[in-house]
């Protein structure tokens, strides 16, 4: 009953007052923090707060000291396991830098971040683990412009915002054994902090505040990719361990045709393939020819065989892409021509092909579709709801 009620509100309000606005006015939109592991591979940090940051160290619940606005602090590793802020003579296994004001930012080795930081040492590595803790909506500010361009039409940015928010909430704790929720690379979602924000894009993200994609009352499984090459892929063909998800089955997409990376070509010599296969544990004497053995329903390569001087080996399309390089082989939607010294690869699309086709979403928006239309096209059968309501169910 409650779900029907939410859905009806969405329908009723989609044309006038935004749903998040109504909920905000009712005080029903609490903040939710997320912890992002930053790709900082060093044992030396330099931080400059823009605002005052209180320092909490160890198990102490009291503030040890504060970082002053605009002052540069060096942070180092002491005896392999302790964090030291030299200027303040603070030593501890973990320090927590908490912004006094929610608009404060902190520059860390030249990059700026909103929110708070946990600094600790990766045991046995003599390197820092820096975790950025911030409100999930502000995290999205630092994600969307890394995933798509801020110049894209508004409705495609809104679709990406709902998709990225849903992904983040669904995957909270993905890196919990490293003490954070998500990393800042393509493994989770690319996050660039304050430096990758765009004020106009932030406003568009705000227009979807709290909205997530759901299926059957739960957060949906979200996947997206650059360009599907004309047909999205069923999730079970990419991650074979995944159970069937009704809204992640392949479907025809005519929107991305001719767009960025729709058509591509690559060339791989037999020598290169022989080396790359052997270097990744696939023993073959010398590749002489390559043959595609089967395709998935969406036209992606399921299996290929490599014939060598003595014997042959088989690989899945995804293993092939991983071994030869994601940048060279943009997708597994390709055909091959055997040449004298190697193979010519003629492909379409980029990425795994599951879920939302980002170029397709852009073109859908250009043609006048709303973000709800876009999400419904790529995740058919799902609904847009507020995460606060989902968590309350
Ligand atoms: Zn990750
Ligand atoms: Zn597409």
PDB file of N, CA and C in Angstrom, residues 180-221:
ATOM      1  N   UNK A 180      36.262   1.162   4.450  1.00  0.00           N
ATOM      2  CA  UNK A 180      35.480   2.198   3.776  1.00  0.00           C
ATOM      3  C   UNK A 180      34.390   1.538   2.936  1.00  0.00           C
ATOM      4  N   UNK A 181      33.515   2.362   2.334  1.00  0.00           N
ATOM      5  CA  UNK A 181      32.382   1.818   1.585  1.00  0.00           C
ATOM      6  C   UNK A 181      32.716   1.566   0.112  1.00  0.00           C
ATOM      7  N   UNK A 182      33.179   2.624  -0.548  1.00  0.00           N
ATOM      8  CA  UNK A 182      33.469   2.530  -1.983  1.00  0.00           C
ATOM      9  C   UNK A 182      34.848   3.107  -2.249  1.00  0.00           C
ATOM     10  N   UNK A 183      35.502   2.635  -3.313  1.00  0.00           N
ATOM     11  CA  UNK A 183      36.765   3.263  -3.705  1.00  0.00           C
ATOM     12  C   UNK A 183      36.462   4.379  -4.703  1.00  0.00           C
ATOM     13  N   UNK A 184      37.492   5.104  -5.130  1.00  0.00           N
ATOM     14  CA  UNK A 184      37.252   6.255  -6.019  1.00  0.00           C
ATOM     15  C   UNK A 184      37.646   5.959  -7.465  1.00  0.00           C
ATOM     16  N   UNK A 185      37.702   4.672  -7.835  1.00  0.00           N
ATOM     17  CA  UNK A 185      38.108   4.306  -9.199  1.00  0.00           C
ATOM     18  C   UNK A 185      36.944   3.632  -9.938  1.00  0.00           C
ATOM     19  N   UNK A 186      37.197   3.212 -11.165  1.00  0.00           N
ATOM     20  CA  UNK A 186      36.157   2.542 -11.971  1.00  0.00           C
ATOM     21  C   UNK A 186      35.697   1.233 -11.326  1.00  0.00           C
ATOM     22  N   UNK A 187      36.464   0.700 -10.395  1.00  0.00           N
ATOM     23  CA  UNK A 187      36.008  -0.510  -9.684  1.00  0.00           C
ATOM     24  C   UNK A 187      34.650  -0.263  -9.026  1.00  0.00           C
ATOM     25  N   UNK A 188      34.486   0.929  -8.438  1.00  0.00           N
ATOM     26  CA  UNK A 188      33.187   1.324  -7.874  1.00  0.00           C
ATOM     27  C   UNK A 188      32.650   2.447  -8.776  1.00  0.00           C
ATOM     28  N   UNK A 189      32.809   3.690  -8.368  1.00  0.00           N
ATOM     29  CA  UNK A 189      32.467   4.815  -9.246  1.00  0.00           C
ATOM     30  C   UNK A 189      33.602   5.817  -9.145  1.00  0.00           C
ATOM     31  N   UNK A 190      33.956   6.424 -10.278  1.00  0.00           N
ATOM     32  CA  UNK A 190      35.074   7.376 -10.265  1.00  0.00           C
ATOM     33  C   UNK A 190      34.634   8.639  -9.518  1.00  0.00           C
ATOM     34  N   UNK A 191      35.439   9.023  -8.510  1.00  0.00           N
ATOM     35  CA  UNK A 191      35.120  10.178  -7.665  1.00  0.00           C
ATOM     36  C   UNK A 191      36.342  11.085  -7.620  1.00  0.00           C
ATOM     37  N   UNK A 192      36.138  12.351  -7.963  1.00  0.00           N
ATOM     38  CA  UNK A 192      37.281  13.269  -8.024  1.00  0.00           C
ATOM     39  C   UNK A 192      37.233  14.368  -6.983  1.00  0.00           C
ATOM     40  N   UNK A 193      36.277  14.280  -6.029  1.00  0.00           N
ATOM     41  CA  UNK A 193      36.189  15.307  -5.001  1.00  0.00           C
ATOM     42  C   UNK A 193      35.742  16.657  -5.553  1.00  0.00           C
ATOM     43  N   UNK A 194      36.037  17.699  -4.811  1.00  0.00           N
ATOM     44  CA  UNK A 194      35.566  19.050  -5.141  1.00  0.00           C
ATOM     45  C   UNK A 194      36.062  19.533  -6.509  1.00  0.00           C
ATOM     46  N   UNK A 195      37.290  19.147  -6.872  1.00  0.00           N
ATOM     47  CA  UNK A 195      37.884  19.644  -8.122  1.00  0.00           C
ATOM     48  C   UNK A 195      37.125  19.181  -9.359  1.00  0.00           C
ATOM     49  N   UNK A 196      36.372  18.102  -9.244  1.00  0.00           N
ATOM     50  CA  UNK A 196      35.665  17.630 -10.449  1.00  0.00           C
ATOM     51  C   UNK A 196      34.194  18.063 -10.445  1.00  0.00           C
ATOM     52  N   UNK A 197      33.829  18.946  -9.525  1.00  0.00           N
ATOM     53  CA  UNK A 197      32.441  19.408  -9.494  1.00  0.00           C
ATOM     54  C   UNK A 197      32.195  20.514 -10.516  1.00  0.00           C
ATOM     55  N   UNK A 198      30.926  20.676 -10.857  1.00  0.00           N
ATOM     56  CA  UNK A 198      30.506  21.789 -11.698  1.00  0.00           C
ATOM     57  C   UNK A 198      29.249  22.365 -11.040  1.00  0.00           C
ATOM     58  N   UNK A 199      29.216  23.668 -10.754  1.00  0.00           N
ATOM     59  CA  UNK A 199      28.072  24.226  -9.999  1.00  0.00           C
ATOM     60  C   UNK A 199      26.722  23.970 -10.665  1.00  0.00           C
ATOM     61  N   UNK A 200      26.699  24.030 -12.008  1.00  0.00           N
ATOM     62  CA  UNK A 200      25.427  23.799 -12.717  1.00  0.00           C
ATOM     63  C   UNK A 200      24.990  22.347 -12.572  1.00  0.00           C
ATOM     64  N   UNK A 201      25.962  21.438 -12.685  1.00  0.00           N
ATOM     65  CA  UNK A 201      25.661  20.014 -12.528  1.00  0.00           C
ATOM     66  C   UNK A 201      25.178  19.728 -11.106  1.00  0.00           C
ATOM     67  N   UNK A 202      25.801  20.396 -10.124  1.00  0.00           N
ATOM     68  CA  UNK A 202      25.375  20.194  -8.733  1.00  0.00           C
ATOM     69  C   UNK A 202      23.888  20.522  -8.568  1.00  0.00           C
ATOM     70  N   UNK A 203      23.459  21.599  -9.235  1.00  0.00           N
ATOM     71  CA  UNK A 203      22.046  21.999  -9.137  1.00  0.00           C
ATOM     72  C   UNK A 203      21.141  20.918  -9.743  1.00  0.00           C
ATOM     73  N   UNK A 204      21.606  20.332 -10.837  1.00  0.00           N
ATOM     74  CA  UNK A 204      20.808  19.288 -11.495  1.00  0.00           C
ATOM     75  C   UNK A 204      20.735  18.043 -10.594  1.00  0.00           C
ATOM     76  N   UNK A 205      21.859  17.723  -9.949  1.00  0.00           N
ATOM     77  CA  UNK A 205      21.870  16.579  -9.019  1.00  0.00           C
ATOM     78  C   UNK A 205      20.896  16.862  -7.867  1.00  0.00           C
ATOM     79  N   UNK A 206      20.923  18.115  -7.377  1.00  0.00           N
ATOM     80  CA  UNK A 206      20.010  18.500  -6.286  1.00  0.00           C
ATOM     81  C   UNK A 206      18.546  18.277  -6.663  1.00  0.00           C
ATOM     82  N   UNK A 207      18.255  18.447  -7.946  1.00  0.00           N
ATOM     83  CA  UNK A 207      16.861  18.289  -8.403  1.00  0.00           C
ATOM     84  C   UNK A 207      16.387  16.837  -8.285  1.00  0.00           C
ATOM     85  N   UNK A 208      17.323  15.900  -8.065  1.00  0.00           N
ATOM     86  CA  UNK A 208      16.926  14.488  -7.901  1.00  0.00           C
ATOM     87  C   UNK A 208      17.218  14.019  -6.468  1.00  0.00           C
ATOM     88  N   UNK A 209      17.484  14.963  -5.591  1.00  0.00           N
ATOM     89  CA  UNK A 209      17.951  14.635  -4.230  1.00  0.00           C
ATOM     90  C   UNK A 209      17.167  13.471  -3.605  1.00  0.00           C
ATOM     91  N   UNK A 210      17.906  12.463  -3.174  1.00  0.00           N
ATOM     92  CA  UNK A 210      17.288  11.329  -2.471  1.00  0.00           C
ATOM     93  C   UNK A 210      16.636  10.289  -3.365  1.00  0.00           C
ATOM     94  N   UNK A 211      16.525  10.552  -4.654  1.00  0.00           N
ATOM     95  CA  UNK A 211      15.798   9.613  -5.518  1.00  0.00           C
ATOM     96  C   UNK A 211      16.682   8.433  -5.942  1.00  0.00           C
ATOM     97  N   UNK A 212      16.100   7.252  -5.842  1.00  0.00           N
ATOM     98  CA  UNK A 212      16.820   6.023  -6.217  1.00  0.00           C
ATOM     99  C   UNK A 212      15.915   5.156  -7.081  1.00  0.00           C
ATOM    100  N   UNK A 213      16.536   4.212  -7.739  1.00  0.00           N
ATOM    101  CA  UNK A 213      15.797   3.264  -8.574  1.00  0.00           C
ATOM    102  C   UNK A 213      15.520   2.016  -7.740  1.00  0.00           C
ATOM    103  N   UNK A 214      14.282   1.572  -7.764  1.00  0.00           N
ATOM    104  CA  UNK A 214      13.938   0.393  -6.957  1.00  0.00           C
ATOM    105  C   UNK A 214      13.241  -0.655  -7.819  1.00  0.00           C
ATOM    106  N   UNK A 215      13.314  -1.873  -7.334  1.00  0.00           N
ATOM    107  CA  UNK A 215      12.565  -2.956  -7.964  1.00  0.00           C
ATOM    108  C   UNK A 215      12.019  -3.819  -6.841  1.00  0.00           C
ATOM    109  N   UNK A 216      10.741  -4.033  -6.857  1.00  0.00           N
ATOM    110  CA  UNK A 216      10.125  -4.881  -5.839  1.00  0.00           C
ATOM    111  C   UNK A 216      10.431  -4.378  -4.420  1.00  0.00           C
ATOM    112  N   UNK A 217      10.443  -3.062  -4.257  1.00  0.00           N
ATOM    113  CA  UNK A 217      10.644  -2.485  -2.927  1.00  0.00           C
ATOM    114  C   UNK A 217      12.078  -2.451  -2.446  1.00  0.00           C
ATOM    115  N   UNK A 218      13.027  -2.859  -3.302  1.00  0.00           N
ATOM    116  CA  UNK A 218      14.434  -2.819  -2.885  1.00  0.00           C
ATOM    117  C   UNK A 218      15.242  -1.988  -3.867  1.00  0.00           C
ATOM    118  N   UNK A 219      16.395  -1.510  -3.409  1.00  0.00           N
ATOM    119  CA  UNK A 219      17.285  -0.781  -4.316  1.00  0.00           C
ATOM    120  C   UNK A 219      17.646  -1.688  -5.493  1.00  0.00           C
ATOM    121  N   UNK A 220      17.623  -1.117  -6.691  1.00  0.00           N
ATOM    122  CA  UNK A 220      17.930  -1.917  -7.887  1.00  0.00           C
ATOM    123  C   UNK A 220      19.437  -2.130  -8.022  1.00  0.00           C
ATOM    124  N   UNK A 221      19.805  -3.177  -8.746  1.00  0.00           N
ATOM    125  CA  UNK A 221      21.207  -3.398  -9.111  1.00  0.00           C
ATOM    126  C   UNK A 221      21.501  -2.482 -10.295  1.00  0.00           C
TER     127      UNK A 221
END
